[in-house]
CSV table of C-alpha atoms in Angstrom, one decimal:
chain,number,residue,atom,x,y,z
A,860,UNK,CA,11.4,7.4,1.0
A,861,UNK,CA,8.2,9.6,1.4
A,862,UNK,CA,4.6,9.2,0.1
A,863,UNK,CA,3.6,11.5,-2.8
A,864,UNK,CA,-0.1,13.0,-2.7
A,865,UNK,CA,-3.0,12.9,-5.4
A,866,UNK,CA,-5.9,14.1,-4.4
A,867,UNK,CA,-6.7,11.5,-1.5
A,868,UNK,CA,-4.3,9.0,-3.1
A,869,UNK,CA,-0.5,8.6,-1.7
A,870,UNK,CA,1.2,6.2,-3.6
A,871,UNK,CA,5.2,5.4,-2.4
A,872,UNK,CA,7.8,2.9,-4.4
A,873,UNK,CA,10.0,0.4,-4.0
A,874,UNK,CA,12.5,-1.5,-6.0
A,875,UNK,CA,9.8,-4.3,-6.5
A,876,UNK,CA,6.3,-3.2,-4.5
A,877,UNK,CA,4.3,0.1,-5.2
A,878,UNK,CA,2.0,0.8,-2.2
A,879,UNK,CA,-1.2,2.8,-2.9
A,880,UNK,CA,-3.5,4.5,0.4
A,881,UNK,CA,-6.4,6.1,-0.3
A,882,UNK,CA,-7.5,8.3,2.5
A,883,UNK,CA,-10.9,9.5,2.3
A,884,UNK,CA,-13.4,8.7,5.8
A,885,UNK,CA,-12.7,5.3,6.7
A,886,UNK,CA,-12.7,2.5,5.9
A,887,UNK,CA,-9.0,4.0,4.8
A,888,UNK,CA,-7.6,1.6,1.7
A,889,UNK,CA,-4.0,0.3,1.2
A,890,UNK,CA,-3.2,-1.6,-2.2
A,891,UNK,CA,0.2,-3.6,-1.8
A,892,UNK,CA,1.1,-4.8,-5.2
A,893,UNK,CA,4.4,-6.9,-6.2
A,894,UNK,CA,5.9,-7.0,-9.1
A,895,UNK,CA,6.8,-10.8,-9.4
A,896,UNK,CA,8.3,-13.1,-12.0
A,897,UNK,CA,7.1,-16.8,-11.4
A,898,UNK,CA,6.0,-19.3,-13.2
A,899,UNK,CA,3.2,-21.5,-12.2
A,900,UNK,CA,3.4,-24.3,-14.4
A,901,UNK,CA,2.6,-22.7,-18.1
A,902,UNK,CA,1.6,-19.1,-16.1
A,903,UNK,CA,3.6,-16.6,-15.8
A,904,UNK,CA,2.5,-14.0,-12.6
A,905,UNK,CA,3.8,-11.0,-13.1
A,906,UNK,CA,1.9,-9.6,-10.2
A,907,UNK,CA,0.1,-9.9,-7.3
A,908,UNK,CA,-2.2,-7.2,-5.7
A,909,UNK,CA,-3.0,-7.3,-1.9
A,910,UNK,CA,-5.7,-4.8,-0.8
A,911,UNK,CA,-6.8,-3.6,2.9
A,912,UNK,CA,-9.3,-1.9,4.4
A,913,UNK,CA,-8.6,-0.4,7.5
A,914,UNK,CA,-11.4,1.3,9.7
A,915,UNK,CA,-9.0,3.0,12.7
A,916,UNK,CA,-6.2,5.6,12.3
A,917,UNK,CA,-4.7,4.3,14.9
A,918,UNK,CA,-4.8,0.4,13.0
A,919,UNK,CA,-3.4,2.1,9.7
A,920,UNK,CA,0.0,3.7,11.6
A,921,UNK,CA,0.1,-0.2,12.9
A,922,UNK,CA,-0.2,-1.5,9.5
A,923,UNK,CA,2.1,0.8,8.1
A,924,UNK,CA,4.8,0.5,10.9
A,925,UNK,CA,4.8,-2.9,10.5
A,926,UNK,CA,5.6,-2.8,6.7
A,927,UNK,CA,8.6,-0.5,7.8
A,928,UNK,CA,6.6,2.9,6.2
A,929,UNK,CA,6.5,6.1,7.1
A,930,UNK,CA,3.3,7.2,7.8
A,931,UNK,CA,2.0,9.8,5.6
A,932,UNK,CA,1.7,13.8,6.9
A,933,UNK,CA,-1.9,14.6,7.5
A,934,UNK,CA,-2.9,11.5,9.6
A,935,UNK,CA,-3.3,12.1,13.1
């Protein structure tokens, strides 16, 4: 599992969550969205989008350890 680069966007996949980080001068961005299939009464959520902004390198590698990601190459 490794990040692939566009640009200053790395996104990475799993089986049910695509993670986008865009790296530019902080505040650095990560976009966590799930692909779901619930039902809220009538509603049906197919997805949900979570989206952080992170001002430290060192509070990104935190972020991103706890999620069980690799952190990408060019962050130091």
């Amino acid at each position: 599992m490794s990040w692939k680069k566009n640009g200053i966007k790395y996104f990475l996949e799993r089986k049910d969550v695509c993670y986008e980080l865009l790296l530019g001068s902080p505040p650095y961005i990560l976009i966590i969205t799930k692909k779901m299939n619930d039902r809220i009464g009538p509603f049906v959520i197919t997805e949900t989008n979570t989206c952080d902004f992170i001002y430290r390198t060192e509070d990104l590698k935190a972020r991103l350890t706890a999620l069980g990601l690799p952190i990408p190459e060019g962050i130091e």
